[in-house]
mmCIF file of C-alpha atoms in Angstrom:
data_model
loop_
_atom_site.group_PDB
_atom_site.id
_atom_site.type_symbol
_atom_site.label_atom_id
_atom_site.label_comp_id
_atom_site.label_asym_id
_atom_site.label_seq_id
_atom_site.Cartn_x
_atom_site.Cartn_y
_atom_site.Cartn_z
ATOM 1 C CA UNK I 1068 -29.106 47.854 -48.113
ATOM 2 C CA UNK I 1069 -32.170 49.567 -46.701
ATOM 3 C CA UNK I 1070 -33.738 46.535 -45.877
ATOM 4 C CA UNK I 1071 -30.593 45.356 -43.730
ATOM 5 C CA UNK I 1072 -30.414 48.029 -42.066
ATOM 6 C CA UNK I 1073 -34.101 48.656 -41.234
ATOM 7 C CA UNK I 1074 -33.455 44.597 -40.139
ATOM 8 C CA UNK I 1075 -30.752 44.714 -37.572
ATOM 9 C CA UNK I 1076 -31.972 48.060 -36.395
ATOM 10 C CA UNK I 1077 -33.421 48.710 -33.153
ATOM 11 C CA UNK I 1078 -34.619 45.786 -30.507
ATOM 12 C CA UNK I 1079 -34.379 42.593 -32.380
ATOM 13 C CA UNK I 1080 -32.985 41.372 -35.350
ATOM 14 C CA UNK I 1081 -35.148 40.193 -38.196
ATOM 15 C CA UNK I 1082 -32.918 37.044 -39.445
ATOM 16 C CA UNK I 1083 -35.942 36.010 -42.033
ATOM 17 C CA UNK I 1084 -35.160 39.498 -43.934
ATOM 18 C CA UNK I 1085 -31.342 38.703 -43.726
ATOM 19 C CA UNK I 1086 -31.918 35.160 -44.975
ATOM 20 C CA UNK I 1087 -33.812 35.729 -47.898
ATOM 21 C CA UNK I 1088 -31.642 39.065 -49.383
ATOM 22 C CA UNK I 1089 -28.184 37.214 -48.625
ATOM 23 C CA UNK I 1090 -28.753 34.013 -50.075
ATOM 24 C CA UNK I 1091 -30.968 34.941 -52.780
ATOM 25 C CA UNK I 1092 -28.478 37.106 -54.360
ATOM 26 C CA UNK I 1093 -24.937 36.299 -55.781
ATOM 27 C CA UNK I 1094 -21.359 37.226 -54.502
ATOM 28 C CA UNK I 1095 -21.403 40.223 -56.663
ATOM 29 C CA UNK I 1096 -24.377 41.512 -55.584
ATOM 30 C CA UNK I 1097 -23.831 41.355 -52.133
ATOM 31 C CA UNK I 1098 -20.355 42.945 -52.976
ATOM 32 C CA UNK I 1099 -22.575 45.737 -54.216
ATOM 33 C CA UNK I 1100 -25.094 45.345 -51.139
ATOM 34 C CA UNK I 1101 -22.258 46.111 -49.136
ATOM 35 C CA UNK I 1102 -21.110 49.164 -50.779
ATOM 36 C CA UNK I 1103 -24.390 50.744 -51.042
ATOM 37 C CA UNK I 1104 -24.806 50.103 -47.216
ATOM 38 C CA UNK I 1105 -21.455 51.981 -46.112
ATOM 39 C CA UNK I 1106 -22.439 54.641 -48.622
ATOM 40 C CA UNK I 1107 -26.014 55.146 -47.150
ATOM 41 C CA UNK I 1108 -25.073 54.838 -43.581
ATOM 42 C CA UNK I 1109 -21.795 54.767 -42.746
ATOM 43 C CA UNK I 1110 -21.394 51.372 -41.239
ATOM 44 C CA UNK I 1111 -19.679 48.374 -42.444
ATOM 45 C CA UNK I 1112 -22.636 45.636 -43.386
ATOM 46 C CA UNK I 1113 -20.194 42.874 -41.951
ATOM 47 C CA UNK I 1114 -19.203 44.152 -39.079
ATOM 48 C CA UNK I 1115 -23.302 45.205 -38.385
ATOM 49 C CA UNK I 1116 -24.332 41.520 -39.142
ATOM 50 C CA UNK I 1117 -21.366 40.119 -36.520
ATOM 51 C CA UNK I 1118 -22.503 42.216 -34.113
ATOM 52 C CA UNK I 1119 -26.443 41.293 -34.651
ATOM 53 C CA UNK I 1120 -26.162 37.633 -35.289
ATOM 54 C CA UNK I 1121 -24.936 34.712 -33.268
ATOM 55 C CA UNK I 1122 -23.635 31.123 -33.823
ATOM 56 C CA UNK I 1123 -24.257 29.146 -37.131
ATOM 57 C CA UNK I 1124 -26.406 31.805 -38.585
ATOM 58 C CA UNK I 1125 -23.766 34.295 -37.848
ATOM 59 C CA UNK I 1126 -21.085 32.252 -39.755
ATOM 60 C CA UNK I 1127 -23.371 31.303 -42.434
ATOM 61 C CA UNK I 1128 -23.940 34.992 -43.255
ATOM 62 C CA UNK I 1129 -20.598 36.565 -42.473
ATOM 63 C CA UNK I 1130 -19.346 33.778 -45.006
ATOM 64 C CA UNK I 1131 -21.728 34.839 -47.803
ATOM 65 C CA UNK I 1132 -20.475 38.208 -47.821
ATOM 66 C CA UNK I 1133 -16.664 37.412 -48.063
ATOM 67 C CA UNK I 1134 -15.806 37.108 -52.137
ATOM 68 C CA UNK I 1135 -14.876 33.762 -53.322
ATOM 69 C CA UNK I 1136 -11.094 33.678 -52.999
ATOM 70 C CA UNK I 1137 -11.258 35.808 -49.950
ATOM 71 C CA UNK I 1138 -13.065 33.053 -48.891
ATOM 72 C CA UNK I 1139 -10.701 30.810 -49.630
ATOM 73 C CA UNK I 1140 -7.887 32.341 -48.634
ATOM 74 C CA UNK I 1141 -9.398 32.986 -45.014
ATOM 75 C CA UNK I 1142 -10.092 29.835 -44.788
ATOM 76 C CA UNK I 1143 -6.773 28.735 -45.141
ATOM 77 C CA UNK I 1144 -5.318 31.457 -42.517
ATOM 78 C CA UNK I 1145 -7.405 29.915 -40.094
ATOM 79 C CA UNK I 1146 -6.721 26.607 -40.534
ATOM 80 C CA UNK I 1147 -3.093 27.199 -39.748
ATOM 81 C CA UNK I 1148 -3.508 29.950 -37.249
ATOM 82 C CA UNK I 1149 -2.469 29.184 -33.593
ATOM 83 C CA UNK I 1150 -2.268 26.100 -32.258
ATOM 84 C CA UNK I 1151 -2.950 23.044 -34.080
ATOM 85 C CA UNK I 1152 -3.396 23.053 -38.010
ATOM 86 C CA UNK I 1153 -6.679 22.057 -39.554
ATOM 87 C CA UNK I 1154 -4.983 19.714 -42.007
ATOM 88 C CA UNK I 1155 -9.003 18.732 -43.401
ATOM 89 C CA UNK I 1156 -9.477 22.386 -44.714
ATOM 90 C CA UNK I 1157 -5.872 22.413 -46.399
ATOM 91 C CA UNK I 1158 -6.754 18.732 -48.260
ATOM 92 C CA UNK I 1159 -10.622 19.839 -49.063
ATOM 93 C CA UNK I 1160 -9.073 23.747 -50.748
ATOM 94 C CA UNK I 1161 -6.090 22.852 -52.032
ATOM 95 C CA UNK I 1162 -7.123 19.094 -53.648
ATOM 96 C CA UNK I 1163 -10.134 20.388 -55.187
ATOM 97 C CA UNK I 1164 -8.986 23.865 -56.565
ATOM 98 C CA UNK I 1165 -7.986 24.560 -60.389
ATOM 99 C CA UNK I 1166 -4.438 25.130 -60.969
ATOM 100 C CA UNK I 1167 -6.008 28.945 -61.432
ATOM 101 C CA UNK I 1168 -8.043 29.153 -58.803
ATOM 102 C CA UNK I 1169 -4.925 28.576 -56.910
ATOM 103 C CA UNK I 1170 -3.062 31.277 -58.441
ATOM 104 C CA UNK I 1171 -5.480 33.615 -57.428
ATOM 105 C CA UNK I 1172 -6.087 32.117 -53.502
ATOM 106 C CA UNK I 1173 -2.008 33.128 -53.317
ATOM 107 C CA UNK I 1174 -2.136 36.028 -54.613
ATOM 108 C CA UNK I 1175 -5.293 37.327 -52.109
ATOM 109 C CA UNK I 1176 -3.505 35.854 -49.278
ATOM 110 C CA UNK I 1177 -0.478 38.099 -49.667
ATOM 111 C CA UNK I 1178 -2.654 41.147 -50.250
ATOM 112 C CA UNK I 1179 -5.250 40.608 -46.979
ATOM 113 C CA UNK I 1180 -2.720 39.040 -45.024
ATOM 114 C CA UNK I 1181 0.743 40.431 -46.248
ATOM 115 C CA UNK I 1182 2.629 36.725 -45.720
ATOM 116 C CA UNK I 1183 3.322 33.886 -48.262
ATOM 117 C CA UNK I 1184 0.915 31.221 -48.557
ATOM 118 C CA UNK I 1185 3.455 28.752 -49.018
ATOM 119 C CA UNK I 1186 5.755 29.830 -46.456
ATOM 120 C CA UNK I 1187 2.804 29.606 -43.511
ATOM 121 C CA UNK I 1188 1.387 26.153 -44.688
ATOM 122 C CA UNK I 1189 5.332 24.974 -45.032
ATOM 123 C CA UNK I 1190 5.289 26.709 -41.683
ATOM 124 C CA UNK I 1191 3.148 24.147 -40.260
ATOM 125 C CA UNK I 1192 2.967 21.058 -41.980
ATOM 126 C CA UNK I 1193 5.919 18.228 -42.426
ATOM 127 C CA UNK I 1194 6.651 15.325 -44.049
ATOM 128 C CA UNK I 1195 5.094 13.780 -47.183
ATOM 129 C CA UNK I 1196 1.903 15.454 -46.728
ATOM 130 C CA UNK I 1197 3.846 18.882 -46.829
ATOM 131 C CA UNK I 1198 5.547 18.695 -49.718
ATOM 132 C CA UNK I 1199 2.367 17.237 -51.493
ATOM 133 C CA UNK I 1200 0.952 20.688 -50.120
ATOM 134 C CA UNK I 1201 3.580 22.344 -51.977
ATOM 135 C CA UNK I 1202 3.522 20.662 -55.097
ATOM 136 C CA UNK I 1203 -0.414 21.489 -54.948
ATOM 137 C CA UNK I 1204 0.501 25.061 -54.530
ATOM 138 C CA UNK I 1205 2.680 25.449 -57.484
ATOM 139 C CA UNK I 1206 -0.673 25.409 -59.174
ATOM 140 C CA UNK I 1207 1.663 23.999 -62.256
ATOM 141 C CA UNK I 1208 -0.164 20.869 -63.141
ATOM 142 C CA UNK I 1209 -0.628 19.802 -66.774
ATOM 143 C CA UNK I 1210 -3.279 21.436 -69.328
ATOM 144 C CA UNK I 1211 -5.822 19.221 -70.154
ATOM 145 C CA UNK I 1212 -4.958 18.388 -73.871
ATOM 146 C CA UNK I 1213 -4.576 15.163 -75.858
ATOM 147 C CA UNK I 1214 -3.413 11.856 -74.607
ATOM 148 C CA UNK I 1215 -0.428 10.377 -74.683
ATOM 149 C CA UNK I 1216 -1.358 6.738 -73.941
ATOM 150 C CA UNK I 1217 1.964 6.193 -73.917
ATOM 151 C CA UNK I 1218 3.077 8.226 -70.685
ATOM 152 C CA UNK I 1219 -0.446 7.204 -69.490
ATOM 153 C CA UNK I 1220 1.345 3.320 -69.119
ATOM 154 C CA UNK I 1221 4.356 4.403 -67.899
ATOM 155 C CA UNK I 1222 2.858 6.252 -65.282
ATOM 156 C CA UNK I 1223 0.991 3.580 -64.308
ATOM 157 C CA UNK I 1224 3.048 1.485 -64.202
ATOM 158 C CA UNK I 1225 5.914 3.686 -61.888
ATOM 159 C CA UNK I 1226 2.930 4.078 -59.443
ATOM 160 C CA UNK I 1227 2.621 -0.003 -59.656
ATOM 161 C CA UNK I 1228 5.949 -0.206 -58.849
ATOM 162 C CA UNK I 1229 6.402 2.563 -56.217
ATOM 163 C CA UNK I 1230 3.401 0.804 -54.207
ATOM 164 C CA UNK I 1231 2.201 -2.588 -54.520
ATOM 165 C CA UNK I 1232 5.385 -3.823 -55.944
ATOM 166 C CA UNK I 1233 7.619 -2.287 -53.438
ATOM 167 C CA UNK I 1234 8.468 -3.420 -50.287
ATOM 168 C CA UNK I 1235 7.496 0.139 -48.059
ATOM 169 C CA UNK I 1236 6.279 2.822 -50.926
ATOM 170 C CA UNK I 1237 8.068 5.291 -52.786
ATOM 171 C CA UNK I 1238 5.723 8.378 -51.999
ATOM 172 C CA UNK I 1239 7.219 10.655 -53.776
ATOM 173 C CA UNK I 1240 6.260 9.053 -57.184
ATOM 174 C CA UNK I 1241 2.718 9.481 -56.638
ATOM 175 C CA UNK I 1242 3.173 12.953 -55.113
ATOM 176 C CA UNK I 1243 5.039 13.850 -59.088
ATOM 177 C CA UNK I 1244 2.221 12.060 -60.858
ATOM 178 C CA UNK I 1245 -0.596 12.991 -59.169
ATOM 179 C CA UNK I 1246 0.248 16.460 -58.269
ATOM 180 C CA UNK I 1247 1.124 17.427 -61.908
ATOM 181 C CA UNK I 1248 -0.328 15.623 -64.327
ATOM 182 C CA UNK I 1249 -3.659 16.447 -65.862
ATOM 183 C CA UNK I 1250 -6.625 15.692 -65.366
ATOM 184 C CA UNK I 1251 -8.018 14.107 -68.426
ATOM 185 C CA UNK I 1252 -4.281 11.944 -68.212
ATOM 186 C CA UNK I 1253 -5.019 10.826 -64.666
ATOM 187 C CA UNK I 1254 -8.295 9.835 -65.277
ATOM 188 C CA UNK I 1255 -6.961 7.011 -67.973
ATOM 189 C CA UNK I 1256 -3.597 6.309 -65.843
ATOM 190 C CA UNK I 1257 -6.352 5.142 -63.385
ATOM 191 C CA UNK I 1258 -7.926 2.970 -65.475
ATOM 192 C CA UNK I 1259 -4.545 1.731 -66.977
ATOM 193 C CA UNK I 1260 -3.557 1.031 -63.520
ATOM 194 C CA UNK I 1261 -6.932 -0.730 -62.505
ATOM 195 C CA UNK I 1262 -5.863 -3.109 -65.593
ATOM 196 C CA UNK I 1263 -2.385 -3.643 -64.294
ATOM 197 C CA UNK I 1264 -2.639 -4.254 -60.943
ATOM 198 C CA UNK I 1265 -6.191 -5.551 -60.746
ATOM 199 C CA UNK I 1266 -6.947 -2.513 -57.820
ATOM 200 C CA UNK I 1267 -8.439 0.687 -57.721
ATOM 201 C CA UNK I 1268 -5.857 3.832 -57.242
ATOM 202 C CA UNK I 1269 -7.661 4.401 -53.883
ATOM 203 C CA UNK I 1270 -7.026 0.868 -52.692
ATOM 204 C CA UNK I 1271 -3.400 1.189 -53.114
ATOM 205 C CA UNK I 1272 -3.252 4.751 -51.788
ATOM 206 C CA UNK I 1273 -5.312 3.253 -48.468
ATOM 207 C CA UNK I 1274 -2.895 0.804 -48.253
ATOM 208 C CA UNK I 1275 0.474 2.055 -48.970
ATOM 209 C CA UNK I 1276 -0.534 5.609 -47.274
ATOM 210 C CA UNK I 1277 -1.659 6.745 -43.820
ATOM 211 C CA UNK I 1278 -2.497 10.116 -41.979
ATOM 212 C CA UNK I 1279 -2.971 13.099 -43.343
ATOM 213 C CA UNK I 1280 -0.853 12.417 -46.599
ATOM 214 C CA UNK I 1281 -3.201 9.258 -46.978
ATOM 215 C CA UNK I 1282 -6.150 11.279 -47.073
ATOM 216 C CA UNK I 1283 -4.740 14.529 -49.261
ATOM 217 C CA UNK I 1284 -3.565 11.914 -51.901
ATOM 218 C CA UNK I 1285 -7.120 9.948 -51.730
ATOM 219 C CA UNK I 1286 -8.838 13.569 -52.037
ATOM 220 C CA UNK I 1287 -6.647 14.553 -55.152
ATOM 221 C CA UNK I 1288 -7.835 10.929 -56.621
ATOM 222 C CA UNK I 1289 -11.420 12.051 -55.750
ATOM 223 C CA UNK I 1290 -11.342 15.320 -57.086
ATOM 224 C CA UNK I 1291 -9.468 14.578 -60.301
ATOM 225 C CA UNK I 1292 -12.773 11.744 -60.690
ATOM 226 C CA UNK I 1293 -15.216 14.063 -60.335
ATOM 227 C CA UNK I 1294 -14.862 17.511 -57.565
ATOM 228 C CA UNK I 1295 -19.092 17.197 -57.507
ATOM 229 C CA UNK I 1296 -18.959 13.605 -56.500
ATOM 230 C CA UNK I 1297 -15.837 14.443 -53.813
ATOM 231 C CA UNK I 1298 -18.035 17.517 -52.592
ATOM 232 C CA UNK I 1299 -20.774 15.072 -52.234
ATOM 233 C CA UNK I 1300 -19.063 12.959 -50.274
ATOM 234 C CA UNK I 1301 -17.458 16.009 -47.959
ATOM 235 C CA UNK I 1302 -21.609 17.521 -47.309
ATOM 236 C CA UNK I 1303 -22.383 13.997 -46.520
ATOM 237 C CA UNK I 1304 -20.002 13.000 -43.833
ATOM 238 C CA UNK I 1305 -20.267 15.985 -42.270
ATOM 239 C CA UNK I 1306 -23.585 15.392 -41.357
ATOM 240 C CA UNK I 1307 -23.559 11.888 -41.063
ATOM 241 C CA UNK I 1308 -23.474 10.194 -37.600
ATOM 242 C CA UNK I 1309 -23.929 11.893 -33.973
ATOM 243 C CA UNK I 1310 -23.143 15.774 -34.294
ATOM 244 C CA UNK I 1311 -22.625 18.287 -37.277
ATOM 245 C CA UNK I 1312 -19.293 19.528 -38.626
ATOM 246 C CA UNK I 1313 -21.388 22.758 -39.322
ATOM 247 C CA UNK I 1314 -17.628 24.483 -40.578
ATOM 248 C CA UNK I 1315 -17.692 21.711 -42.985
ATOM 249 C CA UNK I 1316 -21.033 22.368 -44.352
ATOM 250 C CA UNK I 1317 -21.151 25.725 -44.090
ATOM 251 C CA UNK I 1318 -17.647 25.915 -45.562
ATOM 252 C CA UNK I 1319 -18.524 23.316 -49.107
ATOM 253 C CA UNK I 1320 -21.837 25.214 -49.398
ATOM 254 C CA UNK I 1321 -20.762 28.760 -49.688
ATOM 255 C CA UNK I 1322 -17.880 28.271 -51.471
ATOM 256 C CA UNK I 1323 -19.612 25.656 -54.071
ATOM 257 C CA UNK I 1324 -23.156 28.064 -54.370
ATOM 258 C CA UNK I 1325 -21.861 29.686 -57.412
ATOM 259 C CA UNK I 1326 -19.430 27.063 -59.034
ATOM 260 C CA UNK I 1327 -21.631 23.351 -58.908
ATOM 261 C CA UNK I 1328 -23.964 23.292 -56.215
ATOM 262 C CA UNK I 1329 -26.439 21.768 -58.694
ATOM 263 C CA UNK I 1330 -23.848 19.055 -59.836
ATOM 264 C CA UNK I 1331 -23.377 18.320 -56.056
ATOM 265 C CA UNK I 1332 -27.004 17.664 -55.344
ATOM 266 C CA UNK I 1333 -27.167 15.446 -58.097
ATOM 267 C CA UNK I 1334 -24.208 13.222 -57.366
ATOM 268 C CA UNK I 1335 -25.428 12.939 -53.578
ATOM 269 C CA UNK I 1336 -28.919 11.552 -54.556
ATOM 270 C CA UNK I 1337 -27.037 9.237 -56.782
ATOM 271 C CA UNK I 1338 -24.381 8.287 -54.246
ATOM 272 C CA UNK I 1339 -26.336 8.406 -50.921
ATOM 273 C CA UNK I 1340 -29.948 7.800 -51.996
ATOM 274 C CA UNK I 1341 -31.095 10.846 -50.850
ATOM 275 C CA UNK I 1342 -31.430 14.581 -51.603
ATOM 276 C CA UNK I 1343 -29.249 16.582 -50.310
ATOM 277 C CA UNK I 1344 -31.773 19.169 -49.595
ATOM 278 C CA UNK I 1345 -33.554 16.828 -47.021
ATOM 279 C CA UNK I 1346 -30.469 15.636 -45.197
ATOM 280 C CA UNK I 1347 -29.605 19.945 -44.597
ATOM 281 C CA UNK I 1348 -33.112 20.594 -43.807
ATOM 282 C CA UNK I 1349 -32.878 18.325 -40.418
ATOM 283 C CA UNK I 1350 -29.318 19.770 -40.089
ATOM 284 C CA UNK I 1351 -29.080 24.337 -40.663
ATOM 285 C CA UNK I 1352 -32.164 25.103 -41.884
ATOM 286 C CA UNK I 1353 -30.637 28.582 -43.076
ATOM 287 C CA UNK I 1354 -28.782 26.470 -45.250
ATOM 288 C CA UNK I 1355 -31.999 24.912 -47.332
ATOM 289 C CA UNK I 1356 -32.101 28.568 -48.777
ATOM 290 C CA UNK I 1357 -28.522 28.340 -50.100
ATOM 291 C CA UNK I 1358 -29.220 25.045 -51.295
ATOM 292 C CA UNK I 1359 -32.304 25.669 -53.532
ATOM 293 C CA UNK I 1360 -35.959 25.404 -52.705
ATOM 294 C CA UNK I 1361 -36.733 22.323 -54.932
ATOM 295 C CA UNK I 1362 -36.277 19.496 -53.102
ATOM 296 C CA UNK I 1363 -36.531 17.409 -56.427
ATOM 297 C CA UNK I 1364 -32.825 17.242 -56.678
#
């Protein structure tokens, strides 16, 4: 807390010193950091680094300091907050979450922000892709247990039917199935289905889909795959092309630092043929701190 402070006070701001404490210590800590700071001096650390930072840097840091599902949950509030809704962050949070995690993102959200979750993002979504949203948020899919091959055919076969077989699609079948079934049972409906209909799930769901319901299913299917592998994917389109999505990056790296960062880096060197670390480095170099200093990954 000392350090901070002795960092951001004065002329100048020492961002190296901010850097290396933030990202070198964990969400509790800084928790702690924060505490100690306000108890010392009588100023709120956030506020202080808002008001000494600018930019990327800025959001990087401010980020690191919020705890995980007050993370989350802000996130959310401002993807639906005045005009337009940010339908990307609502698919990336709400697809890749744990039934749990979930529970806990609501419950924050009605203590910071005193309004229903459900009732905001109901608020400002329609459609297909809103009441996938919802199903989502009822954070009531299956326990992973054992397999009932059975269901795991008829399920695959209903989605056959509600989509390649169908003349138009029955959406809400794969809403049902893939917004409540588990995990370990999705992953061998898929490969039912592949034997079935001779497709992947994502082929059908790119054909029979579109918009934003097209992409929330197709992130679901992703995430109940492998969330790593999906994050991977999320870091590296972000970056990929003319121009940075730097909320996107900044966004999948904070909230992943603690959870599977490590997992990440390893699917994107296996996916993209490259580490992870290098593409970031030409990208936010504050963020090659978050990432890890070995580049071997």
């Amino acid at each position: 807390a000392e350090a901070l402070r002795k960092a951001m006070k004065g002329m100048g701001t020492d961002e190296d010193t901010i850097l290396k404490i933030l990202t070198s210590r964990n969400n509790a800590q800084r928790q702690e950091i924060a505490s100690a700071f306000k108890t010392l001096f009588g100023r709120d650390l956030v506020d202080d680094l808002k008001s000494e930072l600018t930019g990327k840097f800025e959001t990087l840091m401010v980020s690191l300091m919020r705890p995980t599902y007050i993370f989350d949950a802000h996130a959310l509030k401002h993807a639906i907050k005045g005009a337009g809704t940010n339908e990307k962050v609502l698919t990336e949070i709400l697809a890749s979450r744990t039934p749990a995690e979930v529970r806990n993102i609501k419950q924050v959200y009605l203590q910071e922000y005193e309004a229903n979750l459900e009732d905001k993002i109901t608020g400002e979504t329609s459609g297909y892709f809103q009441r996938m949203l919802v199903v989502l948020l009822q954070a009531n899919r299956d326990p992973d247990g054992r397999v009932d091959e059975g269901l795991v055919e008829q399920d695959a076969q209903v989605l056959f039917r509600a989509g390649e077989l169908k003349w138009g699609t029955d959406e809400e079948k794969f809403i049902t199935i893939l917004g409540t079934r588990s995990v370990s049972h999705l992953r061998r409906v898929f490969d039912k289905y592949m034997t079935i209909s001779g497709f992947q799930i994502e082929e059908t769901i790119d054909r029979e889909t579109s918009g934003d319901l097209e992409k929330l299913l197709l992130a679901v299917v992703k995430c109940i795959r492998s969330v790593p592998a999906y994050f991977a994917e999320t870091l590296y389109y972000s970056m990929k092309g003319a121009g940075t999505d730097d909320d996107t990056l900044i966004r999948v790296m904070v909230s992943r630092s603690e959870i599977d960062l490590l997992d990440i880096r390893q699917e994107f060197r296996k996916n993209f043929a490259k580490s992870l670390h290098q593409m970031i480095q030409s990208e936010l170099k504050s963020l090659i701190v978050l990432c890890g200093t070995s580049s071997t990954v």
